[in-house]
PDB file of C-alpha atoms and ligand atoms in Angstrom:
ATOM      1  CA  MET D   1      14.018  15.146 -17.883  1.00 50.00           C
ATOM      2  CA  SER D   2      12.260  11.832 -18.564  1.00 56.00           C
ATOM      3  CA  LYS D   3       8.906  11.210 -16.769  1.00 75.00           C
ATOM      4  CA  GLN D   4       9.098   8.624 -13.941  1.00 85.00           C
ATOM      5  CA  SER D   5       7.518   5.318 -14.956  1.00 95.00           C
ATOM      6  CA  PRO D   6       4.523   4.205 -12.872  1.00 98.00           C
ATOM      7  CA  LEU D   7       5.387   1.960  -9.880  1.00 98.00           C
ATOM      8  CA  PRO D   8       3.871  -1.528 -10.163  1.00 98.00           C
ATOM      9  CA  ILE D   9       1.362  -2.150  -7.285  1.00 99.00           C
ATOM     10  CA  VAL D  10      -0.677  -5.080  -6.088  1.00 99.00           C
ATOM     11  CA  VAL D  11      -3.656  -4.315  -3.758  1.00 99.00           C
ATOM     12  CA  LEU D  12      -5.065  -6.834  -1.373  1.00 99.00           C
ATOM     13  CA  ILE D  13      -8.647  -6.497  -0.229  1.00 98.00           C
ATOM     14  CA  SER D  14     -11.295  -8.423   1.705  1.00 98.00           C
ATOM     15  CA  GLY D  15     -14.400  -6.353   1.067  1.00 98.00           C
ATOM     16  CA  ASN D  16     -15.866  -3.076  -0.045  1.00 98.00           C
ATOM     17  CA  GLY D  17     -12.713  -1.564  -1.460  1.00 98.00           C
ATOM     18  CA  SER D  18     -13.399   2.088  -0.963  1.00 98.00           C
ATOM     19  CA  ASN D  19      -9.724   2.666  -0.151  1.00 98.00           C
ATOM     20  CA  LEU D  20      -8.856   0.765  -3.320  1.00 98.00           C
ATOM     21  CA  GLN D  21     -11.197   3.141  -5.161  1.00 98.00           C
ATOM     22  CA  ALA D  22      -9.511   6.170  -3.632  1.00 98.00           C
ATOM     23  CA  ILE D  23      -6.201   4.925  -4.903  1.00 98.00           C
ATOM     24  CA  ILE D  24      -7.534   4.126  -8.399  1.00 98.00           C
ATOM     25  CA  ASP D  25      -9.012   7.659  -8.519  1.00 98.00           C
ATOM     26  CA  ALA D  26      -5.692   9.177  -7.411  1.00 98.00           C
ATOM     27  CA  ILE D  27      -3.813   7.279 -10.132  1.00 98.00           C
ATOM     28  CA  HIS D  28      -6.378   8.489 -12.707  1.00 98.00           C
ATOM     29  CA  SER D  29      -5.959  12.092 -11.656  1.00 98.00           C
ATOM     30  CA  GLY D  30      -2.214  11.779 -11.754  1.00 98.00           C
ATOM     31  CA  ASP D  31      -1.632  12.241  -8.068  1.00 98.00           C
ATOM     32  CA  ILE D  32      -0.118   8.722  -7.775  1.00 98.00           C
ATOM     33  CA  THR D  33       2.629   7.632 -10.193  1.00 98.00           C
ATOM     34  CA  GLY D  34       1.676   4.056  -9.964  1.00 98.00           C
ATOM     35  CA  GLU D  35      -0.144   1.295 -11.797  1.00 98.00           C
ATOM     36  CA  ILE D  36      -2.341  -1.382 -10.089  1.00 99.00           C
ATOM     37  CA  LYS D  37      -1.251  -4.629 -11.735  1.00 98.00           C
ATOM     38  CA  ALA D  38      -3.785  -6.706  -9.868  1.00 99.00           C
ATOM     39  CA  VAL D  39      -6.292  -6.716  -6.971  1.00 99.00           C
ATOM     40  CA  ILE D  40      -6.385  -9.884  -4.921  1.00 99.00           C
ATOM     41  CA  SER D  41      -9.167 -10.769  -2.479  1.00 98.00           C
ATOM     42  CA  ASN D  42      -9.339 -13.570  -0.008  1.00 98.00           C
ATOM     43  CA  ARG D  43     -13.160 -13.492  -0.377  1.00 98.00           C
ATOM     44  CA  ALA D  44     -15.237 -14.079  -3.542  1.00 98.00           C
ATOM     45  CA  GLY D  45     -18.027 -11.727  -4.613  1.00 98.00           C
ATOM     46  CA  VAL D  46     -16.862  -8.614  -2.655  1.00 98.00           C
ATOM     47  CA  TYR D  47     -17.591  -5.231  -4.078  1.00 98.00           C
ATOM     48  CA  GLY D  48     -13.919  -4.220  -4.241  1.00 98.00           C
ATOM     49  CA  LEU D  49     -13.448  -6.866  -6.978  1.00 98.00           C
ATOM     50  CA  GLU D  50     -16.123  -5.261  -9.030  1.00 98.00           C
ATOM     51  CA  ARG D  51     -14.563  -1.840  -8.628  1.00 98.00           C
ATOM     52  CA  ALA D  52     -11.281  -3.211  -9.944  1.00 98.00           C
ATOM     53  CA  GLN D  53     -12.865  -4.872 -12.920  1.00 98.00           C
ATOM     54  CA  ARG D  54     -14.751  -1.754 -13.808  1.00 98.00           C
ATOM     55  CA  HIS D  55     -11.358  -0.070 -14.255  1.00 98.00           C
ATOM     56  CA  GLY D  56      -9.927  -2.980 -16.263  1.00 98.00           C
ATOM     57  CA  ILE D  57      -7.630  -4.175 -13.388  1.00 98.00           C
ATOM     58  CA  PRO D  58      -6.989  -7.983 -13.325  1.00 98.00           C
ATOM     59  CA  VAL D  59      -8.522  -9.607 -10.245  1.00 98.00           C
ATOM     60  CA  GLU D  60      -7.892 -12.852  -8.399  1.00 98.00           C
ATOM     61  CA  VAL D  61      -9.637 -14.561  -5.454  1.00 98.00           C
ATOM     62  CA  ILE D  62      -7.641 -16.740  -3.267  1.00 98.00           C
ATOM     63  CA  ASP D  63     -10.172 -18.087  -0.788  1.00 98.00           C
ATOM     64  CA  HIS D  64      -8.412 -18.607   2.586  1.00 98.00           C
ATOM     65  CA  THR D  65     -11.046 -21.210   3.692  1.00 98.00           C
ATOM     66  CA  GLN D  66      -9.652 -23.534   1.021  1.00 98.00           C
ATOM     67  CA  PHE D  67      -6.302 -23.795   2.823  1.00 98.00           C
ATOM     68  CA  ASP D  68      -5.607 -25.887   5.895  1.00 97.00           C
ATOM     69  CA  SER D  69      -3.059 -23.486   7.343  1.00 98.00           C
ATOM     70  CA  ARG D  70      -2.153 -19.912   7.493  1.00 97.00           C
ATOM     71  CA  GLU D  71       1.263 -20.792   6.092  1.00 98.00           C
ATOM     72  CA  LYS D  72      -0.099 -22.519   3.043  1.00 98.00           C
ATOM     73  CA  PHE D  73      -2.584 -19.621   2.257  1.00 98.00           C
ATOM     74  CA  ASP D  74       0.220 -17.048   2.697  1.00 98.00           C
ATOM     75  CA  ALA D  75       2.616 -19.124   0.450  1.00 98.00           C
ATOM     76  CA  GLU D  76      -0.014 -19.214  -2.354  1.00 98.00           C
ATOM     77  CA  LEU D  77      -0.727 -15.523  -1.912  1.00 98.00           C
ATOM     78  CA  MET D  78       2.963 -14.628  -1.975  1.00 98.00           C
ATOM     79  CA  GLN D  79       3.384 -16.636  -5.184  1.00 98.00           C
ATOM     80  CA  ARG D  80       0.333 -15.093  -6.862  1.00 98.00           C
ATOM     81  CA  ILE D  81       1.375 -11.552  -5.913  1.00 98.00           C
ATOM     82  CA  GLU D  82       4.928 -12.060  -7.304  1.00 98.00           C
ATOM     83  CA  VAL D  83       3.551 -12.974 -10.686  1.00 98.00           C
ATOM     84  CA  TYR D  84       2.785  -9.292 -11.047  1.00 98.00           C
ATOM     85  CA  LYS D  85       6.290  -8.229  -9.850  1.00 98.00           C
ATOM     86  CA  PRO D  86       5.026  -5.429  -7.647  1.00 98.00           C
ATOM     87  CA  GLU D  87       7.294  -2.857  -6.022  1.00 98.00           C
ATOM     88  CA  LEU D  88       4.517  -2.006  -3.562  1.00 99.00           C
ATOM     89  CA  VAL D  89       1.815  -4.179  -1.871  1.00 99.00           C
ATOM     90  CA  VAL D  90      -1.084  -2.244  -0.544  1.00 99.00           C
ATOM     91  CA  LEU D  91      -3.343  -3.713   2.144  1.00 98.00           C
ATOM     92  CA  ALA D  92      -6.634  -2.072   1.697  1.00 98.00           C
ATOM     93  CA  GLY D  93      -9.081  -3.532   4.094  1.00 98.00           C
ATOM     94  CA  PHE D  94      -7.398  -7.018   3.884  1.00 98.00           C
ATOM     95  CA  MET D  95      -8.578  -8.654   6.983  1.00 97.00           C
ATOM     96  CA  ARG D  96      -6.076 -11.407   7.480  1.00 97.00           C
ATOM     97  CA  ILE D  97      -3.225 -11.782   9.975  1.00 96.00           C
ATOM     98  CA  LEU D  98      -0.134 -12.472   7.869  1.00 97.00           C
ATOM     99  CA  THR D  99       2.567 -14.908   8.704  1.00 98.00           C
ATOM    100  CA  ASP D 100       6.151 -13.699   9.508  1.00 98.00           C
ATOM    101  CA  ASN D 101       7.484 -15.301   6.359  1.00 98.00           C
ATOM    102  CA  PHE D 102       5.120 -13.403   4.221  1.00 98.00           C
ATOM    103  CA  ILE D 103       5.736 -10.081   6.008  1.00 98.00           C
ATOM    104  CA  ARG D 104       9.518 -10.541   5.812  1.00 97.00           C
ATOM    105  CA  HIS D 105       9.248 -11.179   2.103  1.00 98.00           C
ATOM    106  CA  PHE D 106       7.491  -7.904   1.482  1.00 98.00           C
ATOM    107  CA  GLU D 107       8.969  -5.855   4.351  1.00 97.00           C
ATOM    108  CA  GLY D 108       9.682  -2.319   3.329  1.00 98.00           C
ATOM    109  CA  ARG D 109       7.263  -2.499   0.370  1.00 98.00           C
ATOM    110  CA  MET D 110       4.031  -3.175   2.064  1.00 98.00           C
ATOM    111  CA  LEU D 111       1.623  -0.637   3.476  1.00 98.00           C
ATOM    112  CA  ASN D 112      -1.536  -0.898   5.519  1.00 98.00           C
ATOM    113  CA  ILE D 113      -4.327   1.435   6.549  1.00 98.00           C
ATOM    114  CA  HIS D 114      -5.711   0.964   9.982  1.00 98.00           C
ATOM    115  CA  PRO D 115      -8.872   2.589  11.461  1.00 98.00           C
ATOM    116  CA  SER D 116      -7.366   4.031  14.592  1.00 98.00           C
ATOM    117  CA  LEU D 117      -4.702   6.434  15.867  1.00 98.00           C
ATOM    118  CA  LEU D 118      -2.035   3.872  16.292  1.00 98.00           C
ATOM    119  CA  PRO D 119      -0.670   2.731  18.729  1.00 98.00           C
ATOM    120  CA  ASN D 120      -4.204   2.965  20.180  1.00 98.00           C
ATOM    121  CA  PHE D 121      -6.620   0.196  19.257  1.00 98.00           C
ATOM    122  CA  ARG D 122      -4.640  -2.322  17.295  1.00 98.00           C
ATOM    123  CA  GLY D 123      -6.771  -5.238  15.957  1.00 97.00           C
ATOM    124  CA  LEU D 124     -10.490  -5.210  15.347  1.00 97.00           C
ATOM    125  CA  ASN D 125     -13.592  -3.246  16.275  1.00 98.00           C
ATOM    126  CA  THR D 126     -11.592  -0.025  16.658  1.00 98.00           C
ATOM    127  CA  HIS D 127     -14.576   2.368  16.521  1.00 98.00           C
ATOM    128  CA  GLN D 128     -16.546   0.528  19.260  1.00 98.00           C
ATOM    129  CA  ARG D 129     -13.410   0.343  21.347  1.00 98.00           C
ATOM    130  CA  ALA D 130     -12.710   4.099  20.876  1.00 98.00           C
ATOM    131  CA  LEU D 131     -16.264   4.876  22.049  1.00 98.00           C
ATOM    132  CA  ASP D 132     -15.926   2.527  25.030  1.00 98.00           C
ATOM    133  CA  ALA D 133     -12.692   4.160  26.024  1.00 98.00           C
ATOM    134  CA  GLY D 134     -14.242   7.653  25.862  1.00 98.00           C
ATOM    135  CA  VAL D 135     -11.452   9.078  23.812  1.00 98.00           C
ATOM    136  CA  ASP D 136     -11.682  12.666  22.551  1.00 97.00           C
ATOM    137  CA  TYR D 137     -10.016  11.912  19.306  1.00 97.00           C
ATOM    138  CA  HIS D 138     -10.014   8.983  16.926  1.00 98.00           C
ATOM    139  CA  GLY D 139      -8.780   8.525  13.338  1.00 98.00           C
ATOM    140  CA  CYS D 140      -6.754   6.403  11.082  1.00 98.00           C
ATOM    141  CA  SER D 141      -3.103   5.558  10.337  1.00 98.00           C
ATOM    142  CA  VAL D 142      -1.039   4.465   7.384  1.00 98.00           C
ATOM    143  CA  HIS D 143       1.917   2.295   8.317  1.00 98.00           C
ATOM    144  CA  PHE D 144       4.596   0.023   6.991  1.00 98.00           C
ATOM    145  CA  VAL D 145       3.664  -3.561   7.722  1.00 98.00           C
ATOM    146  CA  THR D 146       6.079  -5.414  10.056  1.00 98.00           C
ATOM    147  CA  SER D 147       5.689  -8.662  12.027  1.00 95.00           C
ATOM    148  CA  LYS D 148       4.103  -6.768  14.909  1.00 94.00           C
ATOM    149  CA  LEU D 149       0.361  -6.658  14.286  1.00 93.00           C
ATOM    150  CA  ASP D 150      -0.690  -3.138  13.447  1.00 94.00           C
ATOM    151  CA  GLY D 151       2.590  -2.104  15.025  1.00 95.00           C
ATOM    152  CA  GLY D 152       4.828  -1.169  12.042  1.00 97.00           C
ATOM    153  CA  PRO D 153       6.083   2.385  11.916  1.00 98.00           C
ATOM    154  CA  VAL D 154       3.449   4.919  11.106  1.00 98.00           C
ATOM    155  CA  ILE D 155       3.768   7.354   8.144  1.00 98.00           C
ATOM    156  CA  ILE D 156       0.685   9.468   8.377  1.00 98.00           C
ATOM    157  CA  GLN D 157      -2.355   9.760  10.578  1.00 98.00           C
ATOM    158  CA  SER D 158      -5.608  11.808  10.441  1.00 98.00           C
ATOM    159  CA  LYS D 159      -7.471  12.723  13.494  1.00 97.00           C
ATOM    160  CA  ILE D 160     -11.120  13.434  14.027  1.00 97.00           C
ATOM    161  CA  SER D 161     -12.938  14.714  17.165  1.00 97.00           C
ATOM    162  CA  VAL D 162     -15.215  12.163  18.790  1.00 97.00           C
ATOM    163  CA  LEU D 163     -18.563  13.866  19.469  1.00 97.00           C
ATOM    164  CA  ASP D 164     -21.120  13.145  22.258  1.00 96.00           C
ATOM    165  CA  ASN D 165     -23.634  11.664  19.862  1.00 97.00           C
ATOM    166  CA  ASP D 166     -21.248   9.514  17.794  1.00 98.00           C
ATOM    167  CA  ASP D 167     -21.804   5.864  17.311  1.00 98.00           C
ATOM    168  CA  VAL D 168     -19.897   3.230  15.377  1.00 98.00           C
ATOM    169  CA  GLU D 169     -21.654   4.172  12.141  1.00 98.00           C
ATOM    170  CA  SER D 170     -20.967   7.916  12.331  1.00 98.00           C
ATOM    171  CA  LEU D 171     -17.311   7.272  13.404  1.00 98.00           C
ATOM    172  CA  THR D 172     -16.831   4.794  10.528  1.00 98.00           C
ATOM    173  CA  THR D 173     -18.139   7.361   8.009  1.00 98.00           C
ATOM    174  CA  ARG D 174     -15.881  10.147   9.235  1.00 97.00           C
ATOM    175  CA  VAL D 175     -12.819   7.954   9.709  1.00 98.00           C
ATOM    176  CA  VAL D 176     -13.144   6.294   6.280  1.00 98.00           C
ATOM    177  CA  HIS D 177     -13.390   9.730   4.771  1.00 97.00           C
ATOM    178  CA  GLN D 178      -9.981  10.603   6.245  1.00 97.00           C
ATOM    179  CA  GLU D 179      -8.584   7.252   5.051  1.00 98.00           C
ATOM    180  CA  HIS D 180      -9.429   8.175   1.472  1.00 98.00           C
ATOM    181  CA  ILE D 181      -7.263  11.318   1.984  1.00 97.00           C
ATOM    182  CA  ILE D 182      -4.213   9.865   3.588  1.00 98.00           C
ATOM    183  CA  TYR D 183      -3.904   6.483   1.982  1.00 98.00           C
ATOM    184  CA  PRO D 184      -3.517   7.833  -1.594  1.00 98.00           C
ATOM    185  CA  LEU D 185      -1.176  10.445  -0.208  1.00 98.00           C
ATOM    186  CA  ALA D 186       1.076   7.877   1.435  1.00 98.00           C
ATOM    187  CA  VAL D 187       0.980   5.659  -1.627  1.00 98.00           C
ATOM    188  CA  SER D 188       1.959   8.582  -3.847  1.00 98.00           C
ATOM    189  CA  TRP D 189       4.916   9.427  -1.546  1.00 98.00           C
ATOM    190  CA  TYR D 190       6.045   5.745  -1.703  1.00 98.00           C
ATOM    191  CA  CYS D 191       5.721   5.677  -5.549  1.00 98.00           C
ATOM    192  CA  THR D 192       7.981   8.702  -5.977  1.00 98.00           C
ATOM    193  CA  GLY D 193      10.564   7.411  -3.522  1.00 98.00           C
ATOM    194  CA  ARG D 194       9.806   9.995  -0.876  1.00 97.00           C
ATOM    195  CA  ILE D 195       9.071   7.513   1.902  1.00 98.00           C
ATOM    196  CA  LYS D 196      11.074   4.397   2.764  1.00 98.00           C
ATOM    197  CA  MET D 197      11.436   2.071   5.710  1.00 98.00           C
ATOM    198  CA  ASN D 198      14.840   0.928   6.951  1.00 96.00           C
ATOM    199  CA  ASN D 199      15.350  -1.111  10.179  1.00 95.00           C
ATOM    200  CA  ASN D 200      11.832  -0.173  11.352  1.00 96.00           C
ATOM    201  CA  GLN D 201      12.416   3.492  10.731  1.00 98.00           C
ATOM    202  CA  VAL D 202      10.431   5.520   8.313  1.00 98.00           C
ATOM    203  CA  TYR D 203      12.501   8.011   6.194  1.00 98.00           C
ATOM    204  CA  MET D 204      10.815  10.901   4.449  1.00 97.00           C
ATOM    205  CA  ASP D 205      12.943  12.620   1.785  1.00 97.00           C
ATOM    206  CA  ASN D 206      15.891  10.604   3.149  1.00 97.00           C
ATOM    207  CA  LYS D 207      15.501  12.052   6.743  1.00 97.00           C
ATOM    208  CA  PRO D 208      14.229   9.845   9.625  1.00 98.00           C
ATOM    209  CA  LEU D 209      10.653  10.648  10.377  1.00 97.00           C
ATOM    210  CA  MET D 210      10.649  11.125  14.159  1.00 95.00           C
ATOM    211  CA  GLN D 211       6.859  11.015  14.444  1.00 96.00           C
ATOM    212  CA  ALA D 212       3.947  10.326  12.132  1.00 97.00           C
ATOM    213  CA  ILE D 213       2.900  13.166   9.879  1.00 97.00           C
ATOM    214  CA  MET D 214      -0.481  14.565  10.962  1.00 97.00           C
ATOM    215  CA  ALA D 215      -2.771  15.235   8.058  1.00 96.00           C
ATOM    216  CA  ASP D 216      -4.209  18.405   9.617  1.00 89.00           C
ATOM    217  CA  GLU D 217      -0.715  19.842   9.933  1.00 82.00           C
ATOM    218  CA  LEU D 218       0.010  19.480   6.259  1.00 82.00           C
ATOM    219  CA  PRO D 219      -0.100  22.659   4.210  1.00 75.00           C
ATOM    220  CA  ILE D 220      -3.468  23.395   2.775  1.00 53.00           C
ATOM    221  CA  LYS D 221      -4.069  21.914  -0.621  1.00 48.00           C
ATOM    222  CA  VAL D 222      -1.144  19.539  -0.265  1.00 48.00           C
ATOM    223  CA  THR D 223      -0.334  17.773  -3.501  1.00 44.00           C
ATOM    224  CA  ALA D 224       0.657  14.154  -3.639  1.00 45.00           C
ATOM    225  CA  LYS D 225       3.901  14.708  -5.467  1.00 43.00           C
TER     226      LYS D 225
HETATM  227  C1  GAR L 301     -11.081   0.407   6.354  1.00 67.08           C
HETATM  228  O1  GAR L 301     -11.716   1.200   7.358  1.00 67.08           O
HETATM  229  C2  GAR L 301      -9.766   0.049   6.886  1.00 67.08           C
HETATM  230  O2  GAR L 301      -9.123   0.869   7.720  1.00 67.08           O
HETATM  231  C3  GAR L 301     -10.105  -1.182   7.649  1.00 67.08           C
HETATM  232  O3  GAR L 301     -11.058  -1.855   6.909  1.00 67.08           O
HETATM  233  C4  GAR L 301     -11.791  -0.844   6.185  1.00 67.08           C
HETATM  234  C5  GAR L 301     -11.840  -1.293   4.709  1.00 67.08           C
HETATM  235  O4  GAR L 301     -12.662  -0.446   3.920  1.00 67.08           O
HETATM  236  N1  GAR L 301      -8.909  -2.013   7.809  1.00 67.08           N
HETATM  237  C6  GAR L 301      -8.673  -2.769   8.904  1.00 67.08           C
HETATM  238  O5  GAR L 301      -9.419  -2.762   9.782  1.00 67.08           O
HETATM  239  C7  GAR L 301      -7.405  -3.516   8.925  1.00 67.08           C
HETATM  240  N2  GAR L 301      -7.036  -4.113  10.111  1.00 67.08           N
HETATM  241  P1  GAR L 301     -12.652  -0.568   2.408  1.00 67.08           P
HETATM  242  O6  GAR L 301     -12.717  -1.942   2.022  1.00 67.08           O
HETATM  243  O7  GAR L 301     -13.902   0.205   1.977  1.00 67.08           O
HETATM  244  O8  GAR L 301     -11.374   0.101   1.867  1.00 67.08           O
END
């Protein structure tokens, strides 16, 4: 049987790019059958760009402050992404609200990681808001991007306990660690065709996923393929 060819991916970032790094590492280790064709940032000089360059991945900066409307920025971004003909667009700490046009264009082939157990704490400052709300559990979610902000159907989540002495920093560290586990996993499933979205519904192995997969319920030593 012939080996599956790597799925072309474009990753969008705004900053540190540690999730990008986790995905690069999973490609290198063979856990993701994908190839990152380009990394695009809306901010110049961010560390994520350096990470990509170190691995020989083409990078582009499209500075959103140079556009006088969200529509114009998104139109340019869409055009730049399409140059690489990706079959998957991965938002990895991309801190921009996207227009409906853009989202419709990539719907079903765009994933995002969000630092909360969705539907809790959509939007920003999720760790502080989790602390303020006094929740027992916090975590992160990978979801398909739809026009509802942080509201697309969730594929996988990872949960951590919130401890009495937690602050934003400690929560960030533990949640990001979980992100680096579940995002590469979800990307690998997408690349091998195991997950899809149709009419706002996630399908895993062609069956509707009735609720998000919880990372801690996966078999030990789960492999990405
Ligand atoms: C991650 O925690 C990610 O969940 C969050 O930004 C961070 C990026 O870290 N994304 C969002 O808040 C999206 N709304 P990274 O640049 O090191 O991957």
